[in-house]
Amino acid sequence: MTDWATFAGITGVVLVLLLVLSQLTQSAFSDSPDDGDSRVSATEPSPEPASEQNHAPAAAPEPATDAVDSSDNRGPELEGETTLDTDDGLSRTASEKTPGVDDGHRQPANADPRSLSTGELLANVALSQGLFALVLLGAVIYTAIPADALGIEFSVAYLEQGLVLGTVFGLVLYVANELSAAAATRFGFEHDEQLRELLAPESKRGWLALLVIVLPIIAVFEELLFRAALIGVISAGFGVSPWLLAVVSSVAFALGHGMQGSVGIIVTGALGFVLAGIFILTGSFLVVVVAHYLINALEFIVHEGLEMEWTQTLES
C-alpha cells in the first residue's frame, strides 16, 4: 500500500536540508576574503613603503643570544622550520608562511571553499547530491510510490520521447536562459558565477568527470526532488493542483540557487517553472532530466570551455 504521507515528509526533510546546505555554502563564499587568498593572516605585518625602506637607518643587529628561546634553549632554526628573510626586514619561519597552517591566530584553509581544488569541489557536489538522490529513491521504494506518479514509464516509446523532446527543450531553454541572464546583467543586475568558475575543470579527465558523472547526478536529483516528488507525487497522492505545486517548487528551486545572485535566483526560478510546466504537460521525468542536463552542460562548455559570453554578443 502506498504511503503518500511518509514520502511527503521525507521529501520535505530533504528539501529543507538542501536549502540549509545552499545557504551555508552561500554564507561561506560571502564571508571569504575577496582577495582570493584567505589563508594568509590578516595580522601579518605589511611591507613598509619603498620610500621608508630606502631612507630609514639600518637597525643595529640583535645580539645572538636574543635569537635563542630561553624556555627550551633551542636555536633560531627550530626543527621543521626554516627562517626566511622578507622585504620588510623581519624574519619569519616557514610555518608562518605556509598556507593552511593553523597557529591559533589564522583561519584554517578549509574554511574558505575557494581553497579546495576543482576535483574536491566536484566530488563534494556529486556526493552530496547523490546522497540526497539515494534518500529519495529509498523513500520511493519504502513507501511504494508508483512509477507513473514520478513520471516514469518502462517502454521504448517513453525512452525515445524523453531523449528527443528533452534535447529540443534543453537547447531552447539554454538559449532563453542565457539571453535572459545576459540582458539582466547588461542592465546592471548582479549575476554571480564564481561557483561555476570554481567547478570548471582544467583537464580532459576533469571535463569527463563533470559531463559524465557530476552533471547527470545533479540533473537526476534536482528533477527527482523539484518536479517528480514535489509535483508528481504530491499531486497524485493528495489531489493538489499540479500548477500550484509548480509555483511552490519553482520558488524552492530558485532559493536553492542563491549562489547565483539576484539575477540567478530570478532566472532560475523562471526556468524551474518552465521545467515544471514541461513535466506536467508531458508527464515525463526523463524529458526534464535531459533538458536540465543539457542546460547545465552547455553553460559549462560555452562559458568555461569556449570562454564565450552572451553579454558581449548582445553589446556587439
Tab-separated table of C-alpha atoms in Angstrom:
chain	number	residue	atom	x	y	z
A	1	MET	CA	0.000	0.000	0.000
A	2	THR	CA	1.307	3.416	-0.961
A	3	ASP	CA	2.281	5.613	1.976
A	4	TRP	CA	1.942	9.070	0.458
A	5	ALA	CA	2.281	10.929	3.770
A	6	THR	CA	5.589	9.325	4.715
A	7	PHE	CA	7.054	10.075	1.320
A	8	ALA	CA	5.869	13.679	1.536
A	9	GLY	CA	7.523	14.003	4.932
A	10	ILE	CA	10.838	12.587	3.712
A	11	THR	CA	10.692	14.881	0.677
A	12	GLY	CA	10.141	17.869	2.954
A	13	VAL	CA	13.152	16.935	5.097
A	14	VAL	CA	15.389	16.547	2.032
A	15	LEU	CA	14.201	19.912	0.706
A	16	VAL	CA	14.931	21.682	3.989
A	17	LEU	CA	18.381	20.090	4.249
A	18	LEU	CA	19.170	21.113	0.684
A	19	LEU	CA	18.131	24.717	1.287
A	20	VAL	CA	20.147	24.858	4.518
A	21	LEU	CA	23.200	23.462	2.726
A	22	SER	CA	22.751	26.014	-0.044
A	23	GLN	CA	22.533	28.842	2.485
A	24	LEU	CA	25.649	27.640	4.328
A	25	THR	CA	27.572	27.447	1.066
A	26	GLN	CA	26.428	30.935	0.107
A	27	SER	CA	27.477	32.285	3.514
A	28	ALA	CA	30.873	30.602	3.260
A	29	PHE	CA	31.546	32.308	-0.066
A	30	SER	CA	30.262	35.695	1.066
A	31	ASP	CA	32.353	35.559	4.259
A	32	SER	CA	35.544	34.677	2.374
A	33	PRO	CA	38.004	37.483	1.582
A	34	ASP	CA	37.755	38.937	-1.892
A	35	ASP	CA	41.479	38.935	-2.475
A	36	GLY	CA	41.450	35.261	-3.339
A	37	ASP	CA	43.898	34.294	-0.525
A	38	SER	CA	42.136	33.755	2.761
A	39	ARG	CA	44.917	31.536	4.007
A	40	VAL	CA	47.308	34.389	4.931
A	41	SER	CA	46.919	36.041	8.310
A	42	ALA	CA	45.302	39.450	8.326
A	43	THR	CA	47.569	40.346	11.270
A	44	GLU	CA	50.758	39.691	9.321
A	45	PRO	CA	52.761	42.948	9.043
A	46	SER	CA	52.592	44.586	5.642
A	47	PRO	CA	55.773	45.730	3.887
A	48	GLU	CA	56.863	49.294	4.526
A	49	PRO	CA	56.545	51.810	1.697
A	50	ALA	CA	59.515	51.832	-0.631
A	51	SER	CA	60.450	55.375	0.392
A	52	GLU	CA	60.726	54.415	4.056
A	53	GLN	CA	62.753	51.311	3.297
A	54	ASN	CA	65.291	53.261	1.265
A	55	HIS	CA	65.887	56.114	3.737
A	56	ALA	CA	65.361	54.574	7.181
A	57	PRO	CA	68.632	53.996	9.109
A	58	ALA	CA	69.776	50.409	9.323
A	59	ALA	CA	68.773	48.745	12.546
A	60	ALA	CA	71.533	47.547	14.821
A	61	PRO	CA	71.942	43.765	14.762
A	62	GLU	CA	70.326	41.930	17.632
A	63	PRO	CA	72.618	40.065	19.991
A	64	ALA	CA	72.981	36.423	19.083
A	65	THR	CA	71.596	35.377	22.439
A	66	ASP	CA	68.267	37.086	21.679
A	67	ALA	CA	67.527	34.582	18.925
A	68	VAL	CA	67.587	31.722	21.421
A	69	ASP	CA	64.415	30.661	23.152
A	70	SER	CA	65.231	30.649	26.865
A	71	SER	CA	62.410	28.250	27.623
A	72	ASP	CA	63.913	25.270	25.779
A	73	ASN	CA	67.338	26.583	24.654
A	74	ARG	CA	66.632	25.774	21.004
A	75	GLY	CA	68.468	27.615	18.225
A	76	PRO	CA	66.876	30.163	15.896
A	77	GLU	CA	66.049	27.482	13.353
A	78	LEU	CA	63.718	25.098	15.129
A	79	GLU	CA	63.109	21.588	13.914
A	80	GLY	CA	60.726	21.575	10.931
A	81	GLU	CA	61.057	25.355	10.473
A	82	THR	CA	63.161	27.440	8.122
A	83	THR	CA	63.944	31.076	8.754
A	84	LEU	CA	63.008	33.350	5.844
A	85	ASP	CA	64.188	36.920	5.211
A	86	THR	CA	61.365	39.139	3.966
A	87	ASP	CA	61.277	42.523	2.272
A	88	ASP	CA	60.043	44.260	5.425
A	89	GLY	CA	63.197	43.463	7.369
A	90	LEU	CA	61.520	40.835	9.566
A	91	SER	CA	62.394	37.174	9.847
A	92	ARG	CA	59.641	34.577	9.717
A	93	THR	CA	59.635	30.815	9.839
A	94	ALA	CA	58.343	28.654	7.021
A	95	SER	CA	55.410	27.517	9.154
A	96	GLU	CA	54.223	31.107	9.374
A	97	LYS	CA	54.220	31.419	5.598
A	98	THR	CA	52.752	28.007	4.785
A	99	PRO	CA	49.100	28.297	3.662
A	100	GLY	CA	46.638	26.359	5.771
A	101	VAL	CA	48.726	26.211	8.969
A	102	ASP	CA	46.564	26.992	11.977
A	103	ASP	CA	48.698	28.700	14.633
A	104	GLY	CA	45.767	29.789	16.750
A	105	HIS	CA	45.542	33.196	15.100
A	106	ARG	CA	44.719	32.410	11.495
A	107	GLN	CA	41.635	30.827	9.954
A	108	PRO	CA	42.125	27.233	8.708
A	109	ALA	CA	42.385	26.927	4.937
A	110	ASN	CA	39.374	24.627	4.665
A	111	ALA	CA	37.114	27.400	5.998
A	112	ASP	CA	37.280	29.010	2.561
A	113	PRO	CA	35.506	26.920	-0.129
A	114	ARG	CA	37.764	28.548	-2.716
A	115	SER	CA	40.776	26.871	-1.097
A	116	LEU	CA	39.502	23.471	-2.303
A	117	SER	CA	40.701	22.084	-5.593
A	118	THR	CA	38.325	21.673	-8.540
A	119	GLY	CA	38.368	17.913	-8.072
A	120	GLU	CA	37.459	18.235	-4.397
A	121	LEU	CA	34.590	20.592	-5.192
A	122	LEU	CA	33.236	18.289	-7.911
A	123	ALA	CA	33.471	15.293	-5.593
A	124	ASN	CA	31.688	17.245	-2.842
A	125	VAL	CA	28.821	18.193	-5.154
A	126	ALA	CA	28.493	14.695	-6.585
A	127	LEU	CA	28.499	13.043	-3.157
A	128	SER	CA	26.055	15.449	-1.506
A	129	GLN	CA	23.552	15.474	-4.367
A	130	GLY	CA	23.984	11.747	-4.948
A	131	LEU	CA	23.276	11.059	-1.276
A	132	PHE	CA	20.091	13.135	-1.390
A	133	ALA	CA	19.014	11.283	-4.540
A	134	LEU	CA	19.585	7.910	-2.873
A	135	VAL	CA	17.491	9.006	0.106
A	136	LEU	CA	14.605	9.938	-2.194
A	137	LEU	CA	14.908	6.723	-4.208
A	138	GLY	CA	14.934	4.745	-0.981
A	139	ALA	CA	11.808	6.595	0.108
A	140	VAL	CA	10.144	5.754	-3.207
A	141	ILE	CA	10.790	2.046	-2.669
A	142	TYR	CA	9.911	2.083	1.043
A	143	THR	CA	6.610	3.910	0.581
A	144	ALA	CA	5.710	2.040	-2.633
A	145	ILE	CA	5.242	5.152	-4.758
A	146	PRO	CA	4.007	4.104	-8.233
A	147	ALA	CA	6.341	4.893	-11.122
A	148	ASP	CA	3.720	6.835	-13.059
A	149	ALA	CA	3.357	9.305	-10.174
A	150	LEU	CA	7.025	10.147	-10.721
A	151	GLY	CA	6.556	10.477	-14.471
A	152	ILE	CA	8.427	7.231	-15.190
A	153	GLU	CA	7.457	4.510	-17.652
A	154	PHE	CA	9.315	1.443	-18.849
A	155	SER	CA	8.902	1.409	-22.610
A	156	VAL	CA	10.846	2.173	-25.765
A	157	ALA	CA	8.404	4.932	-26.711
A	158	TYR	CA	8.987	6.627	-23.346
A	159	LEU	CA	12.757	6.474	-23.862
A	160	GLU	CA	12.541	7.887	-27.379
A	161	GLN	CA	10.201	10.696	-26.336
A	162	GLY	CA	12.387	11.592	-23.392
A	163	LEU	CA	15.575	11.848	-25.429
A	164	VAL	CA	14.060	13.727	-28.385
A	165	LEU	CA	11.831	16.175	-26.500
A	166	GLY	CA	14.414	16.605	-23.756
A	167	THR	CA	17.051	17.590	-26.283
A	168	VAL	CA	14.753	20.059	-28.044
A	169	PHE	CA	13.554	21.669	-24.820
A	170	GLY	CA	17.089	21.712	-23.429
A	171	LEU	CA	18.515	23.616	-26.406
A	172	VAL	CA	15.659	26.125	-26.480
A	173	LEU	CA	15.737	26.728	-22.731
A	174	TYR	CA	19.509	27.086	-22.721
A	175	VAL	CA	19.379	29.898	-25.276
A	176	ALA	CA	16.469	31.593	-23.481
A	177	ASN	CA	18.231	31.249	-20.126
A	178	GLU	CA	21.464	32.743	-21.431
A	179	LEU	CA	19.750	35.653	-23.189
A	180	SER	CA	17.715	36.461	-20.082
A	181	ALA	CA	20.770	36.432	-17.838
A	182	ALA	CA	22.821	38.469	-20.321
A	183	ALA	CA	20.075	41.066	-20.712
A	184	ALA	CA	19.679	41.406	-16.950
A	185	THR	CA	23.449	41.729	-16.481
A	186	ARG	CA	23.611	44.402	-19.179
A	187	PHE	CA	21.113	46.487	-17.209
A	188	GLY	CA	23.255	46.285	-14.094
A	189	PHE	CA	21.740	43.390	-12.188
A	190	GLU	CA	24.126	41.094	-10.338
A	191	HIS	CA	24.776	37.574	-11.619
A	192	ASP	CA	27.327	35.667	-9.533
A	193	GLU	CA	29.125	32.942	-11.485
A	194	GLN	CA	32.002	32.175	-9.098
A	195	LEU	CA	30.737	28.688	-8.183
A	196	ARG	CA	30.542	27.637	-11.834
A	197	GLU	CA	34.018	29.038	-12.419
A	198	LEU	CA	35.398	27.074	-9.463
A	199	LEU	CA	33.761	23.869	-10.697
A	200	ALA	CA	35.145	24.293	-14.227
A	201	PRO	CA	37.762	21.567	-14.857
A	202	GLU	CA	41.247	22.270	-16.185
A	203	SER	CA	41.939	18.832	-17.668
A	204	LYS	CA	40.284	16.386	-20.056
A	205	ARG	CA	39.754	13.944	-17.212
A	206	GLY	CA	38.075	16.665	-15.168
A	207	TRP	CA	35.737	17.564	-18.029
A	208	LEU	CA	34.879	13.890	-18.464
A	209	ALA	CA	34.000	13.585	-14.778
A	210	LEU	CA	31.920	16.766	-14.918
A	211	LEU	CA	29.929	15.858	-18.027
A	212	VAL	CA	29.521	12.129	-17.396
A	213	ILE	CA	29.186	11.924	-13.602
A	214	VAL	CA	28.580	15.205	-11.781
A	215	LEU	CA	26.091	16.966	-14.076
A	216	PRO	CA	23.936	13.834	-14.625
A	217	ILE	CA	23.727	13.360	-10.842
A	218	ILE	CA	22.670	16.982	-10.400
A	219	ALA	CA	20.031	16.761	-13.137
A	220	VAL	CA	18.557	13.491	-11.841
A	221	PHE	CA	18.446	14.614	-8.210
A	222	GLU	CA	17.024	18.095	-8.787
A	223	GLU	CA	14.351	16.849	-11.189
A	224	LEU	CA	13.503	13.983	-8.844
A	225	LEU	CA	13.017	16.413	-5.976
A	226	PHE	CA	11.592	19.566	-7.553
A	227	ARG	CA	9.494	18.040	-10.307
A	228	ALA	CA	8.788	14.325	-9.730
A	229	ALA	CA	8.397	14.416	-5.928
A	230	LEU	CA	7.096	17.919	-5.212
A	231	ILE	CA	4.725	17.986	-8.189
A	232	GLY	CA	4.047	14.465	-9.452
A	233	VAL	CA	3.779	12.579	-6.177
A	234	ILE	CA	2.101	15.302	-4.117
A	235	SER	CA	-0.434	15.923	-6.877
A	236	ALA	CA	-1.224	12.218	-7.305
A	237	GLY	CA	-1.322	11.432	-3.600
A	238	PHE	CA	-3.163	14.450	-2.214
A	239	GLY	CA	-5.103	15.844	-5.172
A	240	VAL	CA	-3.348	19.221	-5.113
A	241	SER	CA	-3.301	21.214	-8.352
A	242	PRO	CA	-0.025	20.461	-10.167
A	243	TRP	CA	0.196	24.078	-11.354
A	244	LEU	CA	0.013	25.336	-7.777
A	245	LEU	CA	2.741	22.865	-6.861
A	246	ALA	CA	4.718	24.096	-9.871
A	247	VAL	CA	4.795	27.584	-8.367
A	248	VAL	CA	5.869	26.293	-4.944
A	249	SER	CA	8.573	24.021	-6.355
A	250	SER	CA	9.903	26.795	-8.604
A	251	VAL	CA	10.292	29.154	-5.642
A	252	ALA	CA	12.158	26.443	-3.731
A	253	PHE	CA	14.238	25.711	-6.838
A	254	ALA	CA	15.204	29.380	-7.091
A	255	LEU	CA	16.127	29.652	-3.402
A	256	GLY	CA	18.324	26.594	-3.758
A	257	HIS	CA	20.412	28.517	-6.302
A	258	GLY	CA	21.040	31.607	-4.183
A	259	MET	CA	24.760	31.403	-5.008
A	260	GLN	CA	23.975	32.854	-8.439
A	261	GLY	CA	22.927	36.241	-7.089
A	262	SER	CA	19.671	38.132	-7.598
A	263	VAL	CA	19.595	37.609	-11.348
A	264	GLY	CA	20.406	33.937	-10.918
A	265	ILE	CA	17.543	33.462	-8.472
A	266	ILE	CA	15.001	35.118	-10.777
A	267	VAL	CA	16.202	33.374	-13.944
A	268	THR	CA	16.478	30.013	-12.186
A	269	GLY	CA	13.002	30.391	-10.714
A	270	ALA	CA	11.542	31.117	-14.148
A	271	LEU	CA	13.469	28.203	-15.621
A	272	GLY	CA	12.181	25.951	-12.856
A	273	PHE	CA	8.594	26.900	-13.611
A	274	VAL	CA	9.083	26.157	-17.316
A	275	LEU	CA	10.564	22.760	-16.477
A	276	ALA	CA	7.645	22.148	-14.140
A	277	GLY	CA	5.222	23.000	-16.951
A	278	ILE	CA	7.027	20.617	-19.306
A	279	PHE	CA	6.822	17.879	-16.671
A	280	ILE	CA	3.095	18.442	-16.181
A	281	LEU	CA	2.287	18.566	-19.897
A	282	THR	CA	4.446	15.637	-20.999
A	283	GLY	CA	4.145	13.568	-17.832
A	284	SER	CA	7.752	12.514	-18.396
A	285	PHE	CA	10.529	12.597	-15.834
A	286	LEU	CA	13.098	11.743	-18.497
A	287	VAL	CA	12.243	14.784	-20.634
A	288	VAL	CA	13.037	17.264	-17.863
A	289	VAL	CA	16.167	15.367	-16.790
A	290	VAL	CA	17.617	15.502	-20.310
A	291	ALA	CA	16.657	19.173	-20.711
A	292	HIS	CA	18.132	20.068	-17.319
A	293	TYR	CA	21.375	18.258	-18.091
A	294	LEU	CA	21.790	19.982	-21.455
A	295	ILE	CA	21.244	23.433	-19.946
A	296	ASN	CA	23.952	22.875	-17.322
A	297	ALA	CA	26.373	21.149	-19.696
A	298	LEU	CA	26.095	23.869	-22.339
A	299	GLU	CA	26.665	26.586	-19.741
A	300	PHE	CA	29.947	24.995	-18.705
A	301	ILE	CA	31.066	24.240	-22.254
A	302	VAL	CA	30.229	27.682	-23.662
A	303	HIS	CA	31.364	29.844	-20.732
A	304	GLU	CA	34.226	27.871	-19.212
A	305	GLY	CA	35.339	25.663	-22.104
A	306	LEU	CA	34.982	28.077	-25.033
A	307	GLU	CA	35.116	31.212	-22.812
A	308	MET	CA	32.244	32.898	-24.633
A	309	GLU	CA	29.941	35.461	-23.016
A	310	TRP	CA	26.426	36.284	-24.222
A	311	THR	CA	26.708	39.778	-22.737
A	312	GLN	CA	29.497	40.635	-25.174
A	313	THR	CA	27.406	39.209	-28.014
A	314	LEU	CA	24.467	41.488	-27.174
A	315	GLU	CA	26.708	44.549	-26.928
A	316	SER	CA	28.440	43.927	-30.264
